[in-house]
mmCIF file of C-alpha atoms in Angstrom:
data_model
loop_
_atom_site.group_PDB
_atom_site.id
_atom_site.type_symbol
_atom_site.label_atom_id
_atom_site.label_comp_id
_atom_site.label_asym_id
_atom_site.label_seq_id
_atom_site.Cartn_x
_atom_site.Cartn_y
_atom_site.Cartn_z
ATOM 1 C CA UNK A 1 -15.859 -81.596 -8.040
ATOM 2 C CA UNK A 2 -17.676 -79.627 -5.382
ATOM 3 C CA UNK A 3 -16.058 -76.699 -3.202
ATOM 4 C CA UNK A 4 -14.980 -78.854 -0.100
ATOM 5 C CA UNK A 5 -12.783 -81.524 -2.352
ATOM 6 C CA UNK A 6 -11.237 -78.624 -4.141
ATOM 7 C CA UNK A 7 -10.053 -77.083 -0.857
ATOM 8 C CA UNK A 8 -8.877 -80.572 0.564
ATOM 9 C CA UNK A 9 -7.010 -81.083 -2.904
ATOM 10 C CA UNK A 10 -5.291 -77.754 -2.671
ATOM 11 C CA UNK A 11 -4.183 -78.544 0.830
ATOM 12 C CA UNK A 12 -2.813 -82.026 -0.215
ATOM 13 C CA UNK A 13 -1.152 -80.402 -3.158
ATOM 14 C CA UNK A 14 0.499 -77.893 -0.568
ATOM 15 C CA UNK A 15 1.651 -80.216 1.757
ATOM 16 C CA UNK A 16 2.952 -82.636 -0.987
ATOM 17 C CA UNK A 17 4.872 -80.194 -3.025
ATOM 18 C CA UNK A 18 6.138 -77.659 -0.775
ATOM 19 C CA UNK A 19 7.650 -79.373 2.701
ATOM 20 C CA UNK A 20 7.400 -76.221 4.778
ATOM 21 C CA UNK A 21 3.508 -76.102 4.308
ATOM 22 C CA UNK A 22 3.709 -79.488 6.319
ATOM 23 C CA UNK A 23 6.169 -78.437 9.214
ATOM 24 C CA UNK A 24 3.693 -75.222 9.482
ATOM 25 C CA UNK A 25 0.623 -77.565 9.439
ATOM 26 C CA UNK A 26 -1.018 -75.272 6.734
ATOM 27 C CA UNK A 27 -4.678 -75.776 6.576
ATOM 28 C CA UNK A 28 -6.831 -74.621 3.467
ATOM 29 C CA UNK A 29 -9.887 -73.580 5.675
ATOM 30 C CA UNK A 30 -12.414 -71.791 3.370
ATOM 31 C CA UNK A 31 -13.141 -70.280 0.144
ATOM 32 C CA UNK A 32 -16.324 -68.370 0.147
ATOM 33 C CA UNK A 33 -17.940 -65.084 -0.584
ATOM 34 C CA UNK A 34 -14.591 -63.998 -2.619
ATOM 35 C CA UNK A 35 -12.526 -64.908 0.732
ATOM 36 C CA UNK A 36 -9.867 -67.691 0.998
ATOM 37 C CA UNK A 37 -8.610 -68.796 4.415
ATOM 38 C CA UNK A 38 -5.730 -70.418 5.497
ATOM 39 C CA UNK A 39 -4.599 -71.295 8.686
ATOM 40 C CA UNK A 40 -1.790 -72.609 10.823
ATOM 41 C CA UNK A 41 -1.426 -73.555 14.462
ATOM 42 C CA UNK A 42 0.513 -71.221 16.960
ATOM 43 C CA UNK A 43 2.527 -74.322 18.434
ATOM 44 C CA UNK A 44 4.476 -74.616 14.896
ATOM 45 C CA UNK A 45 4.473 -71.326 14.034
ATOM 46 C CA UNK A 46 5.775 -69.469 17.347
ATOM 47 C CA UNK A 47 8.583 -67.458 18.127
ATOM 48 C CA UNK A 48 11.277 -66.785 20.672
ATOM 49 C CA UNK A 49 8.534 -64.441 22.367
ATOM 50 C CA UNK A 50 5.672 -67.142 22.103
ATOM 51 C CA UNK A 51 3.782 -65.176 19.444
ATOM 52 C CA UNK A 52 3.630 -66.010 15.877
ATOM 53 C CA UNK A 53 7.171 -65.994 14.019
ATOM 54 C CA UNK A 54 7.111 -63.029 11.053
ATOM 55 C CA UNK A 55 8.391 -65.739 8.758
ATOM 56 C CA UNK A 56 5.440 -68.086 9.289
ATOM 57 C CA UNK A 57 3.119 -64.934 8.950
ATOM 58 C CA UNK A 58 5.109 -64.009 5.724
ATOM 59 C CA UNK A 59 4.882 -67.398 4.479
ATOM 60 C CA UNK A 60 1.114 -68.088 5.198
ATOM 61 C CA UNK A 61 0.274 -64.641 3.810
ATOM 62 C CA UNK A 62 1.925 -65.483 0.500
ATOM 63 C CA UNK A 63 0.473 -68.832 0.519
ATOM 64 C CA UNK A 64 -3.052 -67.599 0.816
ATOM 65 C CA UNK A 65 -2.497 -65.532 -2.326
ATOM 66 C CA UNK A 66 -0.932 -68.777 -4.039
ATOM 67 C CA UNK A 67 -4.131 -70.838 -3.267
ATOM 68 C CA UNK A 68 -6.703 -68.137 -4.377
ATOM 69 C CA UNK A 69 -5.031 -67.969 -8.015
ATOM 70 C CA UNK A 70 -4.702 -71.649 -8.295
ATOM 71 C CA UNK A 71 -8.366 -71.880 -7.238
ATOM 72 C CA UNK A 72 -9.329 -69.314 -9.738
ATOM 73 C CA UNK A 73 -7.311 -70.292 -12.418
ATOM 74 C CA UNK A 74 -8.046 -73.962 -12.229
ATOM 75 C CA UNK A 75 -5.221 -74.871 -14.338
ATOM 76 C CA UNK A 76 -2.269 -77.071 -13.008
ATOM 77 C CA UNK A 77 -0.125 -76.113 -15.843
ATOM 78 C CA UNK A 78 -0.379 -72.462 -14.505
ATOM 79 C CA UNK A 79 3.054 -71.473 -13.074
ATOM 80 C CA UNK A 80 2.440 -68.972 -10.511
ATOM 81 C CA UNK A 81 5.172 -67.206 -9.016
ATOM 82 C CA UNK A 82 5.703 -64.246 -6.809
ATOM 83 C CA UNK A 83 7.342 -61.300 -7.664
ATOM 84 C CA UNK A 84 7.438 -58.928 -4.923
ATOM 85 C CA UNK A 85 5.844 -58.406 -1.696
ATOM 86 C CA UNK A 86 5.261 -55.909 1.399
ATOM 87 C CA UNK A 87 4.393 -56.575 4.902
ATOM 88 C CA UNK A 88 3.432 -54.619 7.694
ATOM 89 C CA UNK A 89 3.481 -55.919 11.311
ATOM 90 C CA UNK A 90 0.862 -54.016 13.430
ATOM 91 C CA UNK A 91 0.643 -55.742 16.425
ATOM 92 C CA UNK A 92 1.599 -59.539 17.700
ATOM 93 C CA UNK A 93 -0.518 -62.607 16.376
ATOM 94 C CA UNK A 94 -1.089 -64.360 19.817
ATOM 95 C CA UNK A 95 -3.122 -67.522 18.496
ATOM 96 C CA UNK A 96 -4.036 -69.388 15.672
ATOM 97 C CA UNK A 97 -2.593 -67.876 12.404
ATOM 98 C CA UNK A 98 -5.346 -67.053 9.750
ATOM 99 C CA UNK A 99 -4.753 -65.333 6.601
ATOM 100 C CA UNK A 100 -7.445 -64.060 4.626
ATOM 101 C CA UNK A 101 -7.096 -63.002 0.986
ATOM 102 C CA UNK A 102 -9.791 -61.029 -0.463
ATOM 103 C CA UNK A 103 -10.266 -61.957 -4.120
ATOM 104 C CA UNK A 104 -9.808 -58.821 -6.240
ATOM 105 C CA UNK A 105 -12.942 -57.081 -7.675
ATOM 106 C CA UNK A 106 -14.521 -59.188 -10.358
ATOM 107 C CA UNK A 107 -13.258 -56.980 -13.315
ATOM 108 C CA UNK A 108 -9.574 -57.304 -12.413
ATOM 109 C CA UNK A 109 -9.757 -61.174 -11.941
ATOM 110 C CA UNK A 110 -11.555 -60.976 -15.232
ATOM 111 C CA UNK A 111 -9.069 -59.174 -16.914
ATOM 112 C CA UNK A 112 -6.232 -61.566 -15.154
ATOM 113 C CA UNK A 113 -7.946 -64.447 -16.318
ATOM 114 C CA UNK A 114 -8.556 -63.335 -20.108
ATOM 115 C CA UNK A 115 -4.869 -62.212 -20.392
ATOM 116 C CA UNK A 116 -3.620 -65.481 -18.965
ATOM 117 C CA UNK A 117 -5.712 -67.154 -21.747
ATOM 118 C CA UNK A 118 -4.554 -65.033 -24.362
ATOM 119 C CA UNK A 119 -0.979 -64.619 -23.603
ATOM 120 C CA UNK A 120 -0.057 -67.318 -21.204
ATOM 121 C CA UNK A 121 1.130 -65.055 -18.939
ATOM 122 C CA UNK A 122 -0.824 -62.340 -16.589
ATOM 123 C CA UNK A 123 0.013 -60.296 -13.386
ATOM 124 C CA UNK A 124 -2.310 -59.602 -10.482
ATOM 125 C CA UNK A 125 -1.773 -57.852 -6.719
ATOM 126 C CA UNK A 126 -3.481 -59.416 -3.901
ATOM 127 C CA UNK A 127 -3.835 -58.175 -0.568
ATOM 128 C CA UNK A 128 -3.716 -60.397 2.624
ATOM 129 C CA UNK A 129 -4.613 -59.703 6.208
ATOM 130 C CA UNK A 130 -3.965 -61.649 9.202
ATOM 131 C CA UNK A 131 -5.947 -60.944 12.180
ATOM 132 C CA UNK A 132 -5.324 -61.184 16.091
ATOM 133 C CA UNK A 133 -8.620 -60.863 18.230
ATOM 134 C CA UNK A 134 -10.582 -59.123 15.553
ATOM 135 C CA UNK A 135 -7.944 -56.406 14.629
ATOM 136 C CA UNK A 136 -5.630 -56.042 11.682
ATOM 137 C CA UNK A 137 -2.196 -57.724 12.950
ATOM 138 C CA UNK A 138 -0.675 -58.278 9.588
ATOM 139 C CA UNK A 139 -0.957 -56.358 5.984
ATOM 140 C CA UNK A 140 0.540 -58.270 3.090
ATOM 141 C CA UNK A 141 0.444 -56.880 -0.298
ATOM 142 C CA UNK A 142 2.044 -59.176 -3.076
ATOM 143 C CA UNK A 143 2.184 -59.207 -6.959
ATOM 144 C CA UNK A 144 1.904 -62.848 -8.432
ATOM 145 C CA UNK A 145 2.695 -63.498 -12.154
ATOM 146 C CA UNK A 146 0.951 -66.443 -13.648
ATOM 147 C CA UNK A 147 2.739 -68.384 -16.377
ATOM 148 C CA UNK A 148 2.045 -71.396 -18.857
ATOM 149 C CA UNK B 1 32.721 -66.492 24.228
ATOM 150 C CA UNK B 2 34.819 -66.646 20.809
ATOM 151 C CA UNK B 3 32.719 -66.301 17.496
ATOM 152 C CA UNK B 4 32.444 -69.908 16.499
ATOM 153 C CA UNK B 5 30.643 -70.432 19.735
ATOM 154 C CA UNK B 6 28.677 -67.325 19.558
ATOM 155 C CA UNK B 7 27.191 -68.666 15.875
ATOM 156 C CA UNK B 8 26.446 -72.090 17.437
ATOM 157 C CA UNK B 9 24.711 -70.479 20.112
ATOM 158 C CA UNK B 10 22.540 -68.202 18.035
ATOM 159 C CA UNK B 11 21.336 -71.203 16.046
ATOM 160 C CA UNK B 12 20.695 -73.212 19.077
ATOM 161 C CA UNK B 13 18.774 -70.379 20.099
ATOM 162 C CA UNK B 14 16.673 -70.141 16.894
ATOM 163 C CA UNK B 15 16.189 -73.892 16.547
ATOM 164 C CA UNK B 16 15.058 -74.235 20.731
ATOM 165 C CA UNK B 17 12.741 -71.029 20.545
ATOM 166 C CA UNK B 18 11.368 -70.889 16.941
ATOM 167 C CA UNK B 19 10.239 -74.362 15.599
ATOM 168 C CA UNK B 20 9.909 -73.383 11.851
ATOM 169 C CA UNK B 21 13.762 -72.749 11.933
ATOM 170 C CA UNK B 22 14.338 -76.334 12.697
ATOM 171 C CA UNK B 23 11.985 -77.540 9.613
ATOM 172 C CA UNK B 24 14.128 -75.183 7.621
ATOM 173 C CA UNK B 25 17.433 -76.711 8.919
ATOM 174 C CA UNK B 26 18.490 -73.199 9.271
ATOM 175 C CA UNK B 27 22.532 -72.748 9.811
ATOM 176 C CA UNK B 28 24.365 -69.701 11.151
ATOM 177 C CA UNK B 29 26.952 -70.021 8.641
ATOM 178 C CA UNK B 30 29.301 -67.042 9.462
ATOM 179 C CA UNK B 31 29.476 -63.412 10.928
ATOM 180 C CA UNK B 32 32.700 -61.805 9.284
ATOM 181 C CA UNK B 33 33.708 -58.749 7.777
ATOM 182 C CA UNK B 34 30.580 -57.475 8.812
ATOM 183 C CA UNK B 35 28.321 -59.918 6.998
ATOM 184 C CA UNK B 36 26.124 -62.483 8.697
ATOM 185 C CA UNK B 37 25.322 -65.589 6.666
ATOM 186 C CA UNK B 38 22.519 -67.856 7.307
ATOM 187 C CA UNK B 39 21.482 -70.912 4.926
ATOM 188 C CA UNK B 40 18.993 -73.571 4.701
ATOM 189 C CA UNK B 41 19.169 -76.606 2.293
ATOM 190 C CA UNK B 42 16.720 -76.750 -0.865
ATOM 191 C CA UNK B 43 15.688 -80.009 0.087
ATOM 192 C CA UNK B 44 13.657 -78.633 3.067
ATOM 193 C CA UNK B 45 12.555 -75.332 1.442
ATOM 194 C CA UNK B 46 11.485 -75.996 -2.005
ATOM 195 C CA UNK B 47 8.251 -75.534 -3.807
ATOM 196 C CA UNK B 48 5.995 -77.090 -6.439
ATOM 197 C CA UNK B 49 8.635 -76.260 -9.104
ATOM 198 C CA UNK B 50 11.650 -77.648 -7.340
ATOM 199 C CA UNK B 51 12.795 -74.117 -6.586
ATOM 200 C CA UNK B 52 13.308 -72.346 -3.263
ATOM 201 C CA UNK B 53 9.742 -71.614 -1.826
ATOM 202 C CA UNK B 54 8.951 -67.734 -1.705
ATOM 203 C CA UNK B 55 8.102 -68.044 2.201
ATOM 204 C CA UNK B 56 11.325 -69.745 2.972
ATOM 205 C CA UNK B 57 13.270 -67.081 1.153
ATOM 206 C CA UNK B 58 11.097 -64.644 3.214
ATOM 207 C CA UNK B 59 11.783 -66.433 6.520
ATOM 208 C CA UNK B 60 15.427 -66.627 6.072
ATOM 209 C CA UNK B 61 16.079 -63.230 4.890
ATOM 210 C CA UNK B 62 14.112 -61.929 8.213
ATOM 211 C CA UNK B 63 16.009 -64.367 10.335
ATOM 212 C CA UNK B 64 19.322 -62.756 8.922
ATOM 213 C CA UNK B 65 18.349 -59.365 9.998
ATOM 214 C CA UNK B 66 17.274 -60.853 13.482
ATOM 215 C CA UNK B 67 20.526 -62.775 14.062
ATOM 216 C CA UNK B 68 22.681 -59.713 13.152
ATOM 217 C CA UNK B 69 20.711 -57.698 15.490
ATOM 218 C CA UNK B 70 21.070 -60.294 18.376
ATOM 219 C CA UNK B 71 24.855 -60.575 17.945
ATOM 220 C CA UNK B 72 25.469 -56.881 17.493
ATOM 221 C CA UNK B 73 23.551 -55.982 20.810
ATOM 222 C CA UNK B 74 24.512 -58.849 22.727
ATOM 223 C CA UNK B 75 21.371 -58.603 25.285
ATOM 224 C CA UNK B 76 19.214 -61.560 25.868
ATOM 225 C CA UNK B 77 16.588 -59.176 26.857
ATOM 226 C CA UNK B 78 16.400 -57.377 24.201
ATOM 227 C CA UNK B 79 13.086 -58.030 22.235
ATOM 228 C CA UNK B 80 13.703 -57.574 18.584
ATOM 229 C CA UNK B 81 10.580 -57.349 16.410
ATOM 230 C CA UNK B 82 10.366 -56.547 12.849
ATOM 231 C CA UNK B 83 7.849 -53.914 11.930
ATOM 232 C CA UNK B 84 7.784 -53.918 8.031
ATOM 233 C CA UNK B 85 9.725 -55.928 5.276
ATOM 234 C CA UNK B 86 9.576 -55.229 1.475
ATOM 235 C CA UNK B 87 10.875 -58.465 -0.920
ATOM 236 C CA UNK B 88 11.731 -58.489 -4.518
ATOM 237 C CA UNK B 89 11.938 -61.872 -6.027
ATOM 238 C CA UNK B 90 14.463 -61.237 -9.107
ATOM 239 C CA UNK B 91 14.998 -64.705 -10.203
ATOM 240 C CA UNK B 92 14.558 -68.274 -8.776
ATOM 241 C CA UNK B 93 16.839 -69.759 -6.464
ATOM 242 C CA UNK B 94 17.942 -73.235 -7.307
ATOM 243 C CA UNK B 95 20.149 -74.747 -4.786
ATOM 244 C CA UNK B 96 20.974 -74.191 -1.059
ATOM 245 C CA UNK B 97 19.236 -70.976 0.437
ATOM 246 C CA UNK B 98 21.944 -68.587 1.527
ATOM 247 C CA UNK B 99 21.007 -65.148 2.719
ATOM 248 C CA UNK B 100 23.629 -62.363 3.710
ATOM 249 C CA UNK B 101 22.745 -59.714 5.864
ATOM 250 C CA UNK B 102 25.464 -56.637 5.296
ATOM 251 C CA UNK B 103 25.691 -55.084 8.907
ATOM 252 C CA UNK B 104 25.010 -51.206 8.373
ATOM 253 C CA UNK B 105 27.648 -48.458 8.260
ATOM 254 C CA UNK B 106 29.218 -48.039 11.543
ATOM 255 C CA UNK B 107 27.794 -44.881 12.293
ATOM 256 C CA UNK B 108 24.135 -46.215 11.980
ATOM 257 C CA UNK B 109 24.835 -49.298 14.115
ATOM 258 C CA UNK B 110 26.685 -47.309 16.617
ATOM 259 C CA UNK B 111 23.688 -44.733 16.790
ATOM 260 C CA UNK B 112 21.044 -48.181 17.443
ATOM 261 C CA UNK B 113 23.016 -49.025 20.054
ATOM 262 C CA UNK B 114 23.143 -45.886 21.688
ATOM 263 C CA UNK B 115 19.531 -45.212 21.138
ATOM 264 C CA UNK B 116 19.122 -48.597 22.654
ATOM 265 C CA UNK B 117 20.934 -48.367 25.700
ATOM 266 C CA UNK B 118 19.739 -44.964 26.771
ATOM 267 C CA UNK B 119 15.992 -45.215 25.769
ATOM 268 C CA UNK B 120 15.571 -48.897 25.925
ATOM 269 C CA UNK B 121 14.151 -48.683 22.610
ATOM 270 C CA UNK B 122 15.521 -48.205 18.470
ATOM 271 C CA UNK B 123 14.731 -48.929 15.073
ATOM 272 C CA UNK B 124 17.013 -49.950 12.367
ATOM 273 C CA UNK B 125 16.742 -50.941 8.583
ATOM 274 C CA UNK B 126 18.658 -53.874 7.426
ATOM 275 C CA UNK B 127 19.307 -55.225 4.026
ATOM 276 C CA UNK B 128 19.504 -58.859 3.278
ATOM 277 C CA UNK B 129 20.288 -60.444 -0.361
ATOM 278 C CA UNK B 130 19.493 -64.051 -1.597
ATOM 279 C CA UNK B 131 21.856 -65.119 -4.517
ATOM 280 C CA UNK B 132 21.887 -67.692 -7.097
ATOM 281 C CA UNK B 133 24.695 -68.743 -8.836
ATOM 282 C CA UNK B 134 26.378 -65.576 -8.152
ATOM 283 C CA UNK B 135 23.624 -63.286 -9.248
ATOM 284 C CA UNK B 136 21.164 -61.274 -6.866
ATOM 285 C CA UNK B 137 18.229 -63.437 -6.680
ATOM 286 C CA UNK B 138 16.213 -61.822 -3.899
ATOM 287 C CA UNK B 139 16.206 -58.496 -2.226
ATOM 288 C CA UNK B 140 14.703 -57.909 1.255
ATOM 289 C CA UNK B 141 14.531 -54.683 3.304
ATOM 290 C CA UNK B 142 13.390 -54.871 6.809
ATOM 291 C CA UNK B 143 12.901 -52.304 9.607
ATOM 292 C CA UNK B 144 13.432 -53.981 13.039
ATOM 293 C CA UNK B 145 12.712 -52.795 16.565
ATOM 294 C CA UNK B 146 14.450 -53.290 19.529
ATOM 295 C CA UNK B 147 13.234 -53.148 22.822
ATOM 296 C CA UNK B 148 14.175 -53.814 26.249
#
């Protein structure tokens, strides 16, 4: 399966299995050069002030980490859950919500995959950024646990 | 306006101004004895494993803090935003999502209101818990900033 197909398949999986991602109109935009990008339109995700709702930002950032792990593990029997997260809201997001998860350094990712393969369980911390007009608006850090 | 009316008005405000709260089917259940309770059905908020989606849990916990501050401030010109949050996911939530925000101690709340009245800006940390069958499933801590 080529890369574009994998992104579409991941988006279809999210929409089919997690109804809130349909309501948010989440799109899996891109996964290239070690960066996964999810987006969601402001119209479906604004708050009472007309900027992005914090709950939508939290959900989109969390999903970016999930999506990166699913794509990296390529194992539909892997149950990935989040065990903790922190969010810092630096400034409002005034347009499309776009969450970028940068893959961890190759050794960390390789160790995560090796542990998962050997023990059926592994843990990884991921960072996600949401920008607004070229500036960091939201910083997310999440600890994910994969189990088979 | 009596208490039940205020809860309904807050729920209508959320649904009107934050579309994701409609998709989540958020209800403002109760605000009594210093505890505010929001709920949302699992059907609209499940994940790929059939338990509550972490993004929905994050959004509901965050909203519980907002709703408590709106009700306490009683000032529709107050702009309340969240500046940071932490979440710990202890166990899955397998049924209705119910987030409980306990009002801070009276002195902290009074100080927050006095600061807001005097300076038009105040900051407060709130804790929210989401339970599953009587056990703590999710712990949320958020720092909120109110501005006029």
